[in-house]
Each structure stands twice: as structure tokens, then as C-alpha cells.
């Protein structure tokens, strides 16, 4: 064997199969196989101390230089100042020319895609209107749109008005959904809000085109109040210019979440702002209702039932707003379908306030449309309890619903109801109906008194005439020599008048003897019932009499002279006076019959002191008012004559 290296040559391939196999490379020799074992250990030994020595030898001064270098590398440019509010953001970051350039650029690049223009415009406003103010924005105060300049608003309105209604509907949903999504990411959404305001100012009805999808969007975020309130604020902008749309949004978007504590305040306050925005009062009568009857029933239940579950302040505020909302919802109660709907609903109502409210609506419906009376005729027998409540309510508030008497069918209907009540005494609740119908029929039979106090003035005129004649007789000694006697002789009625006078003296004598005996007894009886009210009436009567006979004497004489002069100037006065004397004679006969009848009833013990107790105070009060008015009128007339 030779000590020299031998070159080994590879064997040539014997066949094609062996050539097709892949050549597997031999593993590389390890470092330990090539170098001696000691040299490898020495290598690591010589290498390890070197870094340690370098670290220890590093002087302290380079650390300062290193620190300075680090400071220079960490220097960051100052952040731009964030505006404090939306107004400051508009001044600092928004320019009209930039907006125009953005719109023109979008229209040039995407001439057939208006949605891209509007989306880019909203995104641009989101960036430029960033500010620190995160306070709540009033619903109808106009912000953030109101912060823009007038020319900026004109530009945005012109862009939106150039888009078709279907595209605007799609874009409005985009604005509302992106408002929720961006708020969930913590981004600013003033751009989406501005575009929402512009769209709903132009076409408020777009928001109601697909409310079901908006309700789903609200449900998705209702557990995140900041996002849910932002959505309600955005859709609520439609109520600024359209009351009916605003009420529908309140019913479908806001009312279902009113009982949730984070939403109660906004929902109640929005209703108040909406009604005030359109100047709706409890006496407002709109041309058409703002909601259907089913929604009105829901509102009524909410006010009288659900409001008790709210906090005290918000519950009271909602009940205070109800009369205004009812006026807008019923539009004068001219819809005759209100009557059968509420009659059915009244059956299940237990809250006293709600029952009274339903009765008031039913009564107003009867007053507003005769067709409601037809509904009442159809349902009377099947709704006796509700009908009894209604007739009792009409009886208690007849002064308000007296206009029903002008409809002849109303009295006939009540009479028909009463006939049925008498024939169906075995049915429950018939007693309430019978009493109410009887009271209404009595009031309608009595009729409505005239507005002018003819009876009072006639009574006062009779007193004044008697006073004039009495003064005239006292001045001349006898009636035949007085001016009054001469006047009646001229008109040919002196003998007839003397006959009346003699008969009146007979009646007066009989009446005086009776009153002298019985009046003190009855006066003391009435005095025990009425108290000092009767004494006040008597004193005022005395005051009136003293004035007529005392200070007013001169005026009465002048009044007599004026009457004589008028008689001379009017040719037909004698004929009219004769007719008056005949009427007076007939009246005396009737009066005599009434006195005899009253005397018989009193002596026979037929006086109902219970009715006296009920009516005497009212009559005394009316007498006091009449006497005072008559005294004031007489004083004025006499003072004018004396002057």
C-alpha cells in the first residue's frame, strides 16, 4: 500500500435506469473531523473574552453622546390643533373652493355615479369637521349643518337636488348605516349628519319609505345608547318640516324604546319639540289626522298606563303633552269611525282618567259628525254599560255639548233609547242608561234660554214704571188728576185701567193678609236653610228701592216727561198702549189664577222643601246679580237724564 493519496474515479453508468436515478449528495464533513480537537476548544476560548473586555473598556462619555443621539431621533413634529367646536372647525379647515373642486373632480371622474359624489363629499366633511366638542346637539336647532356658510349650503343642496329620488333613498340609508358603523369604530360622523339633514330638508318622506330596515338597524345598536340616540336624532330630522312624518317616526322608531332608561328623555322631549315646532295646541284642528285610529289607541294606552312606569318627571311631561297630541291625532274628531272603535275599547278600560278621556272623545265625535249617532244607534243595546257612561257624561257636561240639541235626530235617538230602557228593566246597567237619558230629555225639553236677560229687565222696568206712577199720584193727590191718569184718559183706557186697579186691590188685600200671617214663618224656614245669602238679597233689594224712591226721584220724573213727549211724537202710541192694557188685563187674570194655585199648594202642604233647599240659593244668587245690574243701569240712565 502506498502512503500517497489515490484518486478514485467514479464508475461509468452501466444502464439508462441507473442514470435516471437522482444523485444523492454526500454529507459535508464536520469541522471536528477536519481540525484537531484541541484547536476547536482554543478557538472558543480565545473568542469569548474579547466581547467582555470590549464592554468593560467602553468609557462613560460615549453614553452622553448616545443619549443625545437618541433624543434627536425621537423628536416628533407637533400635532395640528384640533378645533374646539364645529364652528371653529369650519373656519379653520373648510373652504368653499375646496368643496367645489372636490365636487367637480368627482363629477368628471364618475359622471354616471351620483352616489360616489355624495359619498366622497360626506367623507371629506367627516375629516374637515373634526372637533373636540362632543356635547349633544339639539334636534331642530340646525347643527351641524347650520355651522356651514350660506354658499356652502347652496352648493350641497344643489348637488343633492340633482340626484333622483330612488338614488337619494339609497344614499339616505347609507348615511344612517355609516353613522352607526363609524360611531362604533370611534370615528367622527358630522359629515354623515350634515348630508342627512340636507336630504331630509329636501324630501322628509324618504325616511319612511323603508322604516322596517331602519327599525332593524336601531335594534342592532339599541344596547349601545350613544349609537342608538345618534340614529334617532338623524331620522328625527324629518319632523322639522313635516309633522305627519315626524309623528310616524316617533311612533315606530322611538315609542318602542321609550321605556328604556337611556332613551326615555330623548323620546319624550322629541315629542314636545315636534309639537311646538308645528305650533300644535290642545285646541288645534288639522285638516287631516296625523295617525290612524289604531295608533291613537296605542298612544292613549301609553299615556295612561305606560307613563306610570316612567320616572315621575317624564311621566308627567308625557301626560301634559297628550292633549296636544290628541288634537293632532283626531283632527276635530270628524272621523265617524272613532265612535265604534272607542266604544269597544271603553269596555276594557279601568283607569278613571282614561275612561273620562274616551268619553270626551266620544262626545266630541257626536258633536262633530252626525254619522257617529248612527253608530251609537247600532251598538246601544250591545254596549249598555258604555252608553250609560256616555249619557251620564253628556248630562254632567251639557253646557259644553248643548250644540247636540240643534240636531233633531239626537233628541229622537235619546227618546228611543229611553223607550228601550223602560221596556228592558231586567237587563244589567239599564238603570244608569235610564237615569242619564231622562236627565238629557229634561234638559232638552226645557230648551235653551235667551242670551239677553229679558225677564230681569222686564221686572226692573215694571218696578220703574210703578215708581213713576206712584210719584206722579203722590204729587197730584189722586190718580185722576195725575199726568198718568190724563194720559190713560187720552188713549181711552182709563175705565179699563180702573177696573184692573180695583181687582188688583182685592187680590192685594187678600194676599197681604195671607203674607202678613205666613211669610214670617216661611221666611224663617228659608232663612234656616239658606243662611245669610237671603239677608244679602233683601238688603240689596232695599238699597235698590231706596235709590228709586229717594235720590232717583228727580230722574224718574224726568223720565216720565220724556215718555209723555215720546207719546206725543208717535201717532200709534195710543193704539199700542190700548193693546198693552188688554194684555195686562189678561196677564192679571192669569196671575190671579197662579196666586190662587200657589196659595192652595202652600196651605195644603205640597211645598217640597228639599227642592227649595236645592234651588233657592241659585235663585237668590241670580236675583242678587240681576238687582246689582239693574241698579247700575238705572243709575246710569238717571244720571244721563239729570245731566
Coordinates of C-alpha atoms in Angstrom, one line a residue:
X1 CA 0.0 0.0 0.0
X2 CA 1.3 3.4 -0.9
X3 CA 1.3 6.3 1.6
X4 CA 0.2 8.7 -1.1
X5 CA -3.4 9.9 -1.8
X6 CA -5.1 7.9 -4.5
X7 CA -7.5 9.5 -6.9
X8 CA -10.7 7.4 -7.1
X9 CA -12.5 7.7 -10.3
X10 CA -16.2 7.1 -10.5
X11 CA -17.5 4.1 -12.3
X12 CA -19.3 4.7 -15.5
X13 CA -23.1 4.1 -15.6
X14 CA -24.0 0.6 -16.8
X15 CA -27.5 1.3 -18.0
X16 CA -30.1 4.0 -18.6
X17 CA -32.0 3.1 -15.5
X18 CA -29.2 4.0 -13.2
X19 CA -28.7 7.3 -14.9
X20 CA -32.3 8.2 -14.3
X21 CA -31.9 8.0 -10.6
X22 CA -31.2 11.2 -8.6
X23 CA -27.7 11.5 -7.3
X24 CA -27.8 11.8 -3.5
X25 CA -25.1 14.3 -2.3
X26 CA -22.8 13.0 0.3
X27 CA -22.9 14.8 3.7
X28 CA -20.3 17.6 4.2
X29 CA -17.5 16.7 6.7
X30 CA -17.9 18.2 10.1
X31 CA -15.4 20.7 11.5
X32 CA -14.5 18.3 14.2
X33 CA -13.5 15.7 11.6
X34 CA -11.2 18.0 9.8
X35 CA -9.4 20.1 12.5
X36 CA -7.7 18.7 15.6
X37 CA -9.8 18.6 18.7
X38 CA -7.6 21.0 20.7
X39 CA -7.7 23.7 18.1
X40 CA -11.5 24.0 18.2
X41 CA -11.6 24.4 22.0
X42 CA -8.8 27.0 21.8
X43 CA -10.8 28.9 19.2
X44 CA -13.9 29.3 21.6
X45 CA -11.6 30.1 24.5
X46 CA -9.8 32.9 22.6
X47 CA -13.1 34.3 21.3
X48 CA -15.2 34.6 24.5
X49 CA -13.1 37.1 26.5
X50 CA -12.9 39.6 23.6
X51 CA -16.5 40.9 23.8
X52 CA -16.4 41.1 27.6
X53 CA -13.3 43.2 27.5
X54 CA -14.8 45.5 24.9
X55 CA -17.8 46.1 27.1
X56 CA -15.8 46.9 30.1
X57 CA -13.4 49.2 28.3
X58 CA -16.3 51.4 26.9
X59 CA -15.8 54.8 28.5
X60 CA -18.7 56.7 30.3
X61 CA -18.6 59.7 28.0
X62 CA -20.0 58.0 24.9
X63 CA -23.2 57.3 26.9
X64 CA -24.0 61.0 26.9
X65 CA -23.3 61.2 23.2
X66 CA -25.5 58.2 22.7
X67 CA -28.3 59.8 24.8
X68 CA -28.1 63.0 22.7
X69 CA -28.4 61.0 19.6
X70 CA -31.5 59.1 20.8
X71 CA -33.2 62.4 21.7
X72 CA -32.6 63.7 18.3
X73 CA -34.0 60.5 16.7
X74 CA -37.2 60.7 18.9
X75 CA -38.2 64.3 18.1
X76 CA -41.8 64.2 16.6
X77 CA -43.4 67.2 14.9
X78 CA -46.2 68.8 16.9
X79 CA -49.8 67.6 16.1
X80 CA -52.1 70.1 14.4
X81 CA -54.5 71.9 16.8
X82 CA -58.0 70.3 17.0
X83 CA -60.8 72.8 16.8
X84 CA -62.9 73.2 20.0
X85 CA -66.3 73.2 18.2
X86 CA -67.9 72.7 14.9
X87 CA -67.9 76.5 14.1
X88 CA -64.2 76.7 14.6
X89 CA -63.6 73.6 12.5
X90 CA -65.4 75.2 9.6
X91 CA -63.3 78.4 9.9
X92 CA -60.0 76.5 10.2
X93 CA -60.4 73.6 7.8
X94 CA -63.2 74.1 5.3
X95 CA -63.1 76.2 2.2
X96 CA -65.8 76.8 -0.4
X97 CA -63.3 76.5 -3.3
X98 CA -62.1 73.1 -2.0
X99 CA -65.7 71.8 -1.8
X100 CA -66.3 73.0 -5.4
X101 CA -63.1 71.4 -6.6
X102 CA -64.0 68.1 -4.9
X103 CA -67.5 68.0 -6.4
X104 CA -66.2 68.9 -9.9
X105 CA -63.5 66.3 -9.7
X106 CA -65.9 63.6 -8.7
X107 CA -68.4 64.5 -11.4
X108 CA -65.6 64.4 -14.0
X109 CA -64.3 61.0 -13.0
X110 CA -67.6 59.4 -12.3
X111 CA -70.2 61.3 -14.4
X112 CA -72.8 58.5 -14.1
X113 CA -72.4 57.7 -10.4
X114 CA -74.0 60.4 -8.2
X115 CA -73.8 58.2 -5.1
X116 CA -70.0 58.4 -5.4
X117 CA -70.1 62.2 -5.4
X118 CA -72.2 62.3 -2.3
X119 CA -70.2 59.6 -0.5
X120 CA -66.9 61.4 -1.2
X121 CA -68.4 64.7 -0.1
X122 CA -69.6 63.2 3.2
X123 CA -66.2 61.5 3.8
X124 CA -64.4 64.9 3.1
X125 CA -66.7 66.6 5.6
X126 CA -66.0 63.9 8.2
X127 CA -62.3 64.7 8.1
X128 CA -62.6 68.5 8.0
X129 CA -65.3 68.9 10.7
X130 CA -63.4 67.0 13.4
X131 CA -63.6 68.9 16.7
X132 CA -63.4 68.4 20.5
X133 CA -67.0 69.3 21.3
X134 CA -68.9 66.0 21.9
X135 CA -71.9 67.6 23.6
X136 CA -75.5 66.8 22.5
X137 CA -76.9 68.6 19.5
X138 CA -80.5 69.9 19.6
X139 CA -82.9 68.1 17.3
X140 CA -84.3 71.1 15.4
X141 CA -81.6 73.6 16.2
X142 CA -79.9 73.1 12.8
X143 CA -76.4 72.0 13.8
X144 CA -74.1 70.8 12.4
X145 CA -75.5 72.0 9.1
X146 CA -76.1 75.5 10.5
X147 CA -72.4 75.9 11.1
X148 CA -71.6 76.0 7.4
X149 CA -71.7 79.2 5.4
X150 CA -74.6 80.1 3.2
X151 CA -72.7 79.4 0.0
X152 CA -71.5 76.0 1.2
X153 CA -75.2 75.1 1.9
X154 CA -76.3 76.2 -1.5
X155 CA -73.6 74.1 -3.1
X156 CA -74.6 71.0 -1.1
X157 CA -78.3 71.5 -1.8
X158 CA -77.7 71.9 -5.5
X159 CA -75.7 68.6 -5.6
X160 CA -78.4 66.7 -3.7
X161 CA -81.3 68.2 -5.8
X162 CA -79.6 66.9 -9.0
X163 CA -80.0 63.3 -7.8
X164 CA -83.0 61.1 -8.5
X165 CA -85.4 60.2 -5.6
X166 CA -84.5 56.5 -5.8
X167 CA -80.8 57.2 -5.5
X168 CA -81.4 59.7 -2.6
X169 CA -83.4 57.0 -0.8
X170 CA -80.4 54.6 -1.2
X171 CA -78.0 57.3 -0.1
X172 CA -80.0 58.2 2.9
X173 CA -79.8 54.6 4.1
X174 CA -76.1 54.7 3.5
X175 CA -75.8 57.9 5.6
X176 CA -77.7 56.3 8.5
X177 CA -75.9 53.0 8.5
X178 CA -72.5 54.6 8.1
X179 CA -73.3 56.9 11.0
X180 CA -73.8 53.8 13.2
X181 CA -70.8 51.9 11.9
X182 CA -68.4 54.8 12.2
X183 CA -69.5 55.6 15.7
X184 CA -68.9 52.0 16.6
X185 CA -65.3 52.5 15.4
X186 CA -64.9 55.7 17.3
X187 CA -64.8 57.9 14.2
X188 CA -66.4 61.4 13.6
X189 CA -69.7 61.4 11.8
X190 CA -70.6 65.1 11.3
X191 CA -70.3 64.6 7.5
X192 CA -73.0 61.9 7.5
X193 CA -75.1 64.1 9.8
X194 CA -74.9 67.1 7.5
X195 CA -75.8 65.1 4.4
X196 CA -78.8 63.5 6.3
X197 CA -80.0 67.0 7.2
X198 CA -79.8 68.2 3.6
X199 CA -81.6 65.2 2.2
X200 CA -84.5 65.3 4.8
X201 CA -84.9 69.1 4.3
X202 CA -85.5 68.5 0.7
X203 CA -87.6 65.3 1.0
X204 CA -88.7 64.4 4.5
X205 CA -90.8 61.5 3.3
X206 CA -87.8 59.5 2.2
X207 CA -87.1 58.3 5.7
X208 CA -90.5 56.5 5.9
X209 CA -90.1 54.6 2.6
X210 CA -88.5 51.7 4.3
X211 CA -88.9 52.1 8.0
X212 CA -88.6 48.3 8.7
X213 CA -84.9 48.4 7.7
X214 CA -84.3 51.4 9.9
X215 CA -86.1 49.6 12.8
X216 CA -83.7 46.6 12.3
X217 CA -80.7 49.0 12.3
X218 CA -82.0 50.5 15.6
X219 CA -82.5 47.1 17.1
X220 CA -78.9 46.2 16.3
X221 CA -77.5 49.1 18.2
X222 CA -80.1 49.8 20.9
X223 CA -77.9 48.3 23.6
X224 CA -75.3 51.0 22.8
X225 CA -77.1 54.2 23.7
X226 CA -74.7 56.6 22.1
X227 CA -75.2 55.0 18.7
X228 CA -78.9 54.4 19.2
X229 CA -79.5 58.0 20.2
X230 CA -77.5 59.2 17.2
X231 CA -79.7 57.1 14.9
X232 CA -82.9 58.5 16.5
X233 CA -81.5 62.1 16.1
X234 CA -80.8 61.5 12.4
X235 CA -84.2 60.1 11.5
X236 CA -85.9 62.6 13.7
X237 CA -84.7 65.4 11.4
X238 CA -87.6 64.6 9.0
X239 CA -90.1 66.0 11.5
X240 CA -88.7 69.5 11.2
X241 CA -90.7 70.3 8.1
X242 CA -93.3 67.5 8.1
X243 CA -95.5 66.9 11.2
X244 CA -97.1 63.7 9.9
X245 CA -93.7 62.2 9.1
X246 CA -92.3 63.2 12.5
X247 CA -95.2 61.6 14.3
X248 CA -94.8 58.4 12.4
X249 CA -91.1 58.3 13.2
X250 CA -92.0 58.9 16.8
X251 CA -94.5 56.1 16.8
X252 CA -92.4 53.4 15.0
X253 CA -88.8 54.3 15.8
X254 CA -88.9 56.0 19.2
X255 CA -92.0 54.9 21.2
X256 CA -90.9 51.2 21.4
X257 CA -87.7 52.2 23.2
X258 CA -89.3 54.9 25.4
X259 CA -89.3 52.6 28.5
X260 CA -85.5 52.0 28.2
X261 CA -83.9 54.4 30.7
X262 CA -81.3 55.7 28.2
X263 CA -83.9 56.7 25.7
X264 CA -86.8 58.0 27.8
X265 CA -85.7 61.6 28.0
X266 CA -85.0 61.9 24.3
X267 CA -88.3 60.3 23.2
X268 CA -90.4 62.4 25.5
X269 CA -88.6 65.7 24.7
X270 CA -88.6 65.0 20.9
X271 CA -92.5 64.8 21.0
X272 CA -92.7 68.1 22.8
X273 CA -90.2 69.7 20.4
X274 CA -92.1 68.3 17.4
X275 CA -95.5 69.6 18.5
X276 CA -94.1 73.0 19.4
X277 CA -92.2 73.2 16.1
X278 CA -95.5 73.0 14.3
X279 CA -97.5 75.1 16.8
X280 CA -99.9 72.4 17.9
X281 CA -102.1 73.2 20.9
X282 CA -105.0 71.3 22.5
X283 CA -107.5 73.4 20.5
X284 CA -105.8 72.9 17.1
X285 CA -107.9 71.3 14.4
X286 CA -105.9 70.0 11.5
X287 CA -107.3 69.2 8.0
X288 CA -106.5 65.5 8.5
X289 CA -105.3 63.3 11.3
X290 CA -101.6 62.6 11.7
X291 CA -102.1 58.9 12.7
X292 CA -104.7 56.2 12.3
X293 CA -107.1 55.1 15.0
X294 CA -105.1 52.0 16.0
X295 CA -102.1 54.2 16.7
X296 CA -104.2 56.6 18.6
X297 CA -105.4 53.8 20.9
X298 CA -101.8 52.8 21.4
X299 CA -100.9 56.3 22.3
X300 CA -103.8 56.5 24.7
X301 CA -102.7 53.3 26.5
X302 CA -99.1 54.6 26.6
X303 CA -100.0 57.9 28.2
X304 CA -102.4 56.5 30.8
X305 CA -100.8 53.1 31.5
X306 CA -97.1 53.1 30.5
X307 CA -96.4 56.6 31.7
X308 CA -96.8 55.4 35.3
X309 CA -93.8 53.1 34.7
X310 CA -91.5 56.1 33.7
X311 CA -89.8 58.4 36.1
X312 CA -92.1 60.9 37.7
X313 CA -90.9 63.9 35.7
X314 CA -91.0 62.3 32.3
X315 CA -94.4 60.6 33.0
X316 CA -95.9 64.0 33.9
X317 CA -94.4 65.6 30.9
X318 CA -95.8 63.0 28.6
X319 CA -99.3 63.4 30.1
X320 CA -99.1 67.1 29.7
X321 CA -98.3 66.7 26.0
X322 CA -101.2 64.3 25.5
X323 CA -103.9 66.9 24.8
X324 CA -101.8 68.4 22.0
X325 CA -101.0 65.0 20.5
X326 CA -104.7 64.0 20.7
X327 CA -105.7 67.2 18.9
X328 CA -103.3 66.3 16.1
X329 CA -104.3 62.7 16.1
X330 CA -108.1 63.2 15.8
X331 CA -108.3 66.4 13.8
X332 CA -111.5 67.6 15.3
X333 CA -113.0 64.1 15.8
X334 CA -114.6 64.3 12.4
X335 CA -113.9 60.7 11.6
X336 CA -117.1 58.8 12.5
X337 CA -115.2 55.5 12.8
X338 CA -113.8 56.9 16.1
X339 CA -117.1 56.1 17.8
X340 CA -117.3 52.3 17.3
X341 CA -113.6 51.9 17.9
X342 CA -113.6 53.7 21.3
X343 CA -116.9 52.1 22.4
X344 CA -115.3 48.7 22.0
X345 CA -112.1 50.0 23.7
X346 CA -114.0 51.6 26.6
X347 CA -115.3 48.1 27.7
X348 CA -111.8 47.1 28.8
X349 CA -110.6 50.5 30.3
X350 CA -110.3 50.7 34.1
X351 CA -108.2 53.8 34.7
X352 CA -110.6 56.7 35.6
X353 CA -108.6 59.3 33.7
X354 CA -108.5 57.1 30.6
X355 CA -112.3 56.4 30.8
X356 CA -113.0 60.2 31.0
X357 CA -110.7 60.8 28.1
X358 CA -112.5 58.2 26.0
X359 CA -115.9 59.7 26.9
X360 CA -114.8 63.1 26.0
X361 CA -113.6 61.9 22.6
X362 CA -116.9 60.1 22.0
X363 CA -118.9 63.2 22.9
X364 CA -116.8 65.4 20.6
X365 CA -117.4 62.8 17.9
X366 CA -121.1 63.1 18.3
X367 CA -120.9 66.9 18.2
X368 CA -118.6 66.8 15.1
X369 CA -120.4 64.4 12.8
X370 CA -124.0 63.1 12.7
X371 CA -122.7 59.8 11.4
X372 CA -121.5 59.0 14.9
X373 CA -125.1 59.0 16.1
X374 CA -125.9 56.2 13.6
X375 CA -123.1 54.1 15.1
X376 CA -124.5 54.7 18.5
X377 CA -127.9 53.6 17.5
X378 CA -126.4 50.3 16.2
X379 CA -124.3 49.5 19.2
X380 CA -126.5 50.8 22.0
X381 CA -128.1 47.5 23.1
X382 CA -124.8 45.6 23.0
X383 CA -122.9 48.4 24.8
X384 CA -125.3 49.4 27.6
X385 CA -122.6 50.0 30.2
X386 CA -120.6 52.2 27.9
X387 CA -123.7 54.0 26.7
X388 CA -124.8 54.6 30.3
X389 CA -121.4 56.2 31.0
X390 CA -121.7 58.4 27.9
X391 CA -125.2 59.7 28.6
X392 CA -124.2 60.5 32.2
X393 CA -121.1 62.3 30.9
X394 CA -123.2 64.3 28.4
X395 CA -125.6 65.2 31.3
X396 CA -122.8 66.4 33.5
X397 CA -121.2 68.5 30.8
X398 CA -124.3 69.6 29.0
X399 CA -123.2 73.3 28.8
X400 CA -120.3 72.1 26.6
X401 CA -122.3 69.8 24.4
X402 CA -125.5 71.9 24.2
X403 CA -125.0 72.1 20.4
X404 CA -126.2 68.5 20.1
X405 CA -129.7 69.8 20.7
X406 CA -129.6 71.5 17.3
X407 CA -129.6 68.1 15.7
X408 CA -133.3 66.9 15.8
X409 CA -132.2 63.3 15.4
X410 CA -130.3 63.4 18.6
X411 CA -133.4 64.1 20.7
X412 CA -135.3 61.4 18.9
X413 CA -132.4 59.0 19.5
X414 CA -132.3 59.7 23.2
X415 CA -136.1 59.2 23.4
X416 CA -135.8 55.9 21.5
X417 CA -133.1 54.8 24.0
X418 CA -135.3 55.7 26.9
X419 CA -138.2 53.7 25.4
X420 CA -135.9 50.7 25.2
X421 CA -134.7 51.3 28.8
X422 CA -138.2 51.2 30.1
X423 CA -139.0 48.0 28.3
X424 CA -135.8 46.3 29.3
X425 CA -135.7 46.8 33.0
X426 CA -134.4 43.3 33.6
X427 CA -131.0 44.0 31.9
X428 CA -127.9 44.9 33.8
X429 CA -126.6 48.5 33.6
X430 CA -130.1 49.7 32.3
X431 CA -130.6 51.9 35.4
X432 CA -127.6 54.1 34.5
X433 CA -128.9 54.5 31.0
X434 CA -132.4 55.2 32.1
X435 CA -131.3 58.0 34.5
X436 CA -129.0 59.6 32.1
X437 CA -131.5 59.6 29.2
X438 CA -134.2 61.0 31.5
X439 CA -131.9 63.9 32.6
X440 CA -130.9 64.7 28.9
X441 CA -134.5 64.7 27.8
X442 CA -135.5 67.0 30.6
X443 CA -132.7 69.5 29.7
X444 CA -133.7 69.4 26.0
X445 CA -137.3 69.9 26.9
X446 CA -136.5 72.9 29.0
X447 CA -134.8 74.5 26.0
X448 CA -132.0 77.0 25.8
X449 CA -132.7 80.3 27.4
X450 CA -132.1 83.5 25.5
X451 CA -128.8 85.2 26.0
X452 CA -130.3 88.6 26.7
X453 CA -131.9 89.0 30.3
X454 CA -135.3 90.0 29.1
X455 CA -137.1 88.7 32.2
X456 CA -134.8 90.6 34.5
X457 CA -135.1 93.8 32.6
X458 CA -138.9 93.5 32.3
X459 CA -139.1 93.1 36.1
X460 CA -136.9 96.2 36.6
X461 CA -138.9 98.1 34.0
X462 CA -142.1 97.2 35.9
X463 CA -140.6 98.5 39.2
X464 CA -139.5 101.7 37.5
X465 CA -143.0 102.2 35.9
X466 CA -144.7 101.6 39.2
X467 CA -142.4 104.1 40.9
X468 CA -143.1 106.7 38.3
X469 CA -146.8 106.3 38.6
X470 CA -146.6 106.4 42.4
X471 CA -144.6 109.6 42.5
X472 CA -147.0 111.1 40.0
X473 CA -150.0 110.2 42.2
X474 CA -148.3 111.5 45.3
X475 CA -147.5 114.8 43.7
X476 CA -151.1 115.4 42.4
X477 CA -153.0 113.8 45.2
X478 CA -155.2 111.5 43.1
X479 CA -154.7 109.3 40.1
X480 CA -157.4 111.0 38.1
X481 CA -155.6 114.4 38.4
X482 CA -152.1 113.0 37.7
X483 CA -150.3 113.0 34.4
X484 CA -150.6 109.3 34.2
X485 CA -154.4 109.4 34.6
X486 CA -154.6 112.1 32.0
X487 CA -152.5 110.0 29.6
X488 CA -154.8 107.0 30.0
X489 CA -157.9 109.1 29.5
X490 CA -156.4 110.4 26.3
X491 CA -155.9 106.9 24.9
X492 CA -159.3 105.8 26.1
X493 CA -158.2 103.2 28.6
X494 CA -158.9 105.0 31.9
X495 CA -162.0 103.0 32.8
X496 CA -160.4 99.6 31.9
X497 CA -157.4 100.5 34.0
X498 CA -159.5 101.5 37.0
X499 CA -161.3 98.1 36.7
X500 CA -157.9 96.4 36.7
X501 CA -156.8 98.5 39.7
X502 CA -159.9 97.6 41.7
X503 CA -159.4 93.9 41.1
X504 CA -155.7 94.2 41.9
X505 CA -156.6 95.9 45.2
X506 CA -158.8 92.9 46.1
X507 CA -156.1 90.4 45.2
X508 CA -153.6 92.6 47.0
X509 CA -155.7 92.8 50.2
X510 CA -156.1 89.0 50.3
X511 CA -152.5 88.4 49.5
X512 CA -151.4 91.0 52.1
X513 CA -153.4 89.4 54.9
X514 CA -152.0 86.0 54.0
X515 CA -148.4 87.1 53.7
X516 CA -148.7 89.0 57.0
X517 CA -149.5 85.8 58.7
X518 CA -147.5 83.2 56.8
X519 CA -144.5 84.9 55.2
X520 CA -142.6 85.3 58.5
X521 CA -143.0 81.5 59.1
X522 CA -141.7 80.6 55.6
X523 CA -139.1 83.3 55.7
X524 CA -137.6 81.8 58.9
X525 CA -137.8 78.4 57.3
X526 CA -135.9 79.5 54.2
X527 CA -133.5 81.6 56.4
X528 CA -132.6 78.5 58.3
X529 CA -131.8 76.7 55.0
X530 CA -130.0 79.5 53.1
X531 CA -128.3 81.3 55.8
X532 CA -127.0 84.9 55.3
X533 CA -127.5 84.7 51.5
X534 CA -131.2 85.6 51.8
X535 CA -130.4 88.5 54.1
X536 CA -127.9 89.9 51.5
X537 CA -130.5 89.7 48.7
X538 CA -133.1 91.5 50.9
X539 CA -130.6 94.3 51.7
X540 CA -129.8 94.8 48.0
X541 CA -133.5 94.9 47.2
X542 CA -133.9 97.6 49.9
X543 CA -131.0 99.5 48.5
X544 CA -132.5 99.5 45.1
X545 CA -135.9 100.6 46.4
X546 CA -134.3 103.5 48.4
X547 CA -132.5 104.7 45.4
X548 CA -135.6 104.6 43.2
X549 CA -137.8 106.5 45.7
X550 CA -135.0 108.7 47.1
X551 CA -132.2 110.1 45.1
X552 CA -133.6 108.8 41.9
X553 CA -136.9 110.6 42.2
X554 CA -135.9 113.6 40.1
X555 CA -134.6 111.3 37.4
X556 CA -137.8 109.3 37.4
X557 CA -139.9 112.5 36.9
X558 CA -137.7 113.5 34.0
X559 CA -138.1 110.0 32.6
X560 CA -141.9 110.4 32.9
X561 CA -141.7 113.7 30.9
X562 CA -139.6 112.0 28.3
X563 CA -142.2 109.3 27.9
X564 CA -145.0 111.8 27.5
X565 CA -143.0 113.6 24.8
X566 CA -142.4 110.4 23.0
X567 CA -146.1 109.6 23.2
X568 CA -146.9 112.9 21.5
X569 CA -144.5 112.3 18.7
X570 CA -145.6 108.8 17.9
X571 CA -149.1 108.7 16.3
X572 CA -149.7 105.0 17.0
X573 CA -148.8 105.1 20.7
X574 CA -152.4 105.2 21.9
X575 CA -153.4 102.2 19.9
X576 CA -150.3 100.3 21.2
X577 CA -151.0 101.4 24.7
X578 CA -154.6 100.1 24.4
X579 CA -153.2 96.7 23.3
X580 CA -150.8 96.8 26.2
X581 CA -153.6 97.4 28.7
X582 CA -155.6 94.4 27.2
X583 CA -152.5 92.2 27.5
X584 CA -152.0 93.5 31.1
X585 CA -155.6 92.6 31.9
X586 CA -155.2 89.1 30.6
X587 CA -151.9 88.8 32.5
X588 CA -153.7 89.9 35.7
X589 CA -156.2 87.1 35.2
X590 CA -153.5 84.5 34.7
X591 CA -151.6 85.9 37.6
X592 CA -154.7 85.7 39.8
X593 CA -155.1 82.0 38.9
X594 CA -151.4 81.3 39.6
X595 CA -151.6 83.0 43.0
X596 CA -154.7 81.0 44.0
X597 CA -153.0 77.8 42.9
X598 CA -149.8 78.6 44.8
X599 CA -151.8 79.5 47.8
X600 CA -153.6 76.2 47.7
X601 CA -150.3 74.3 47.3
X602 CA -148.7 76.1 50.2
X603 CA -151.6 75.8 52.5
X604 CA -152.1 72.2 51.5
X605 CA -148.5 71.3 52.5
X606 CA -147.5 70.4 48.9
X607 CA -144.3 72.5 49.0
X608 CA -141.2 70.3 48.6
X609 CA -138.7 71.9 51.0
X610 CA -135.9 69.6 49.5
X611 CA -136.3 71.3 46.1
X612 CA -136.4 74.7 47.9
X613 CA -133.1 73.9 49.5
X614 CA -131.6 72.9 46.2
X615 CA -132.8 75.8 44.1
X616 CA -133.2 78.8 46.5
X617 CA -129.5 79.6 46.8
X618 CA -129.2 79.6 43.0
X619 CA -132.2 81.8 42.6
X620 CA -131.0 84.2 45.3
X621 CA -127.6 84.5 43.6
X622 CA -129.3 85.2 40.3
X623 CA -131.5 87.8 41.9
X624 CA -128.5 89.5 43.5
X625 CA -126.7 89.7 40.2
X626 CA -129.9 91.0 38.5
X627 CA -130.5 93.6 41.1
X628 CA -127.0 94.8 41.0
X629 CA -127.0 95.0 37.2
X630 CA -130.4 96.7 37.2
X631 CA -129.3 99.2 39.9
X632 CA -126.2 100.1 37.9
X633 CA -128.2 100.5 34.7
X634 CA -130.8 102.6 36.4
X635 CA -128.2 104.9 38.0
X636 CA -126.6 105.4 34.6
X637 CA -129.9 106.2 32.9
X638 CA -131.0 108.6 35.7
X639 CA -127.6 110.4 35.7
X640 CA -127.8 110.9 32.0
X641 CA -131.3 112.3 32.3
X642 CA -130.3 114.7 35.1
X643 CA -127.3 115.9 33.1

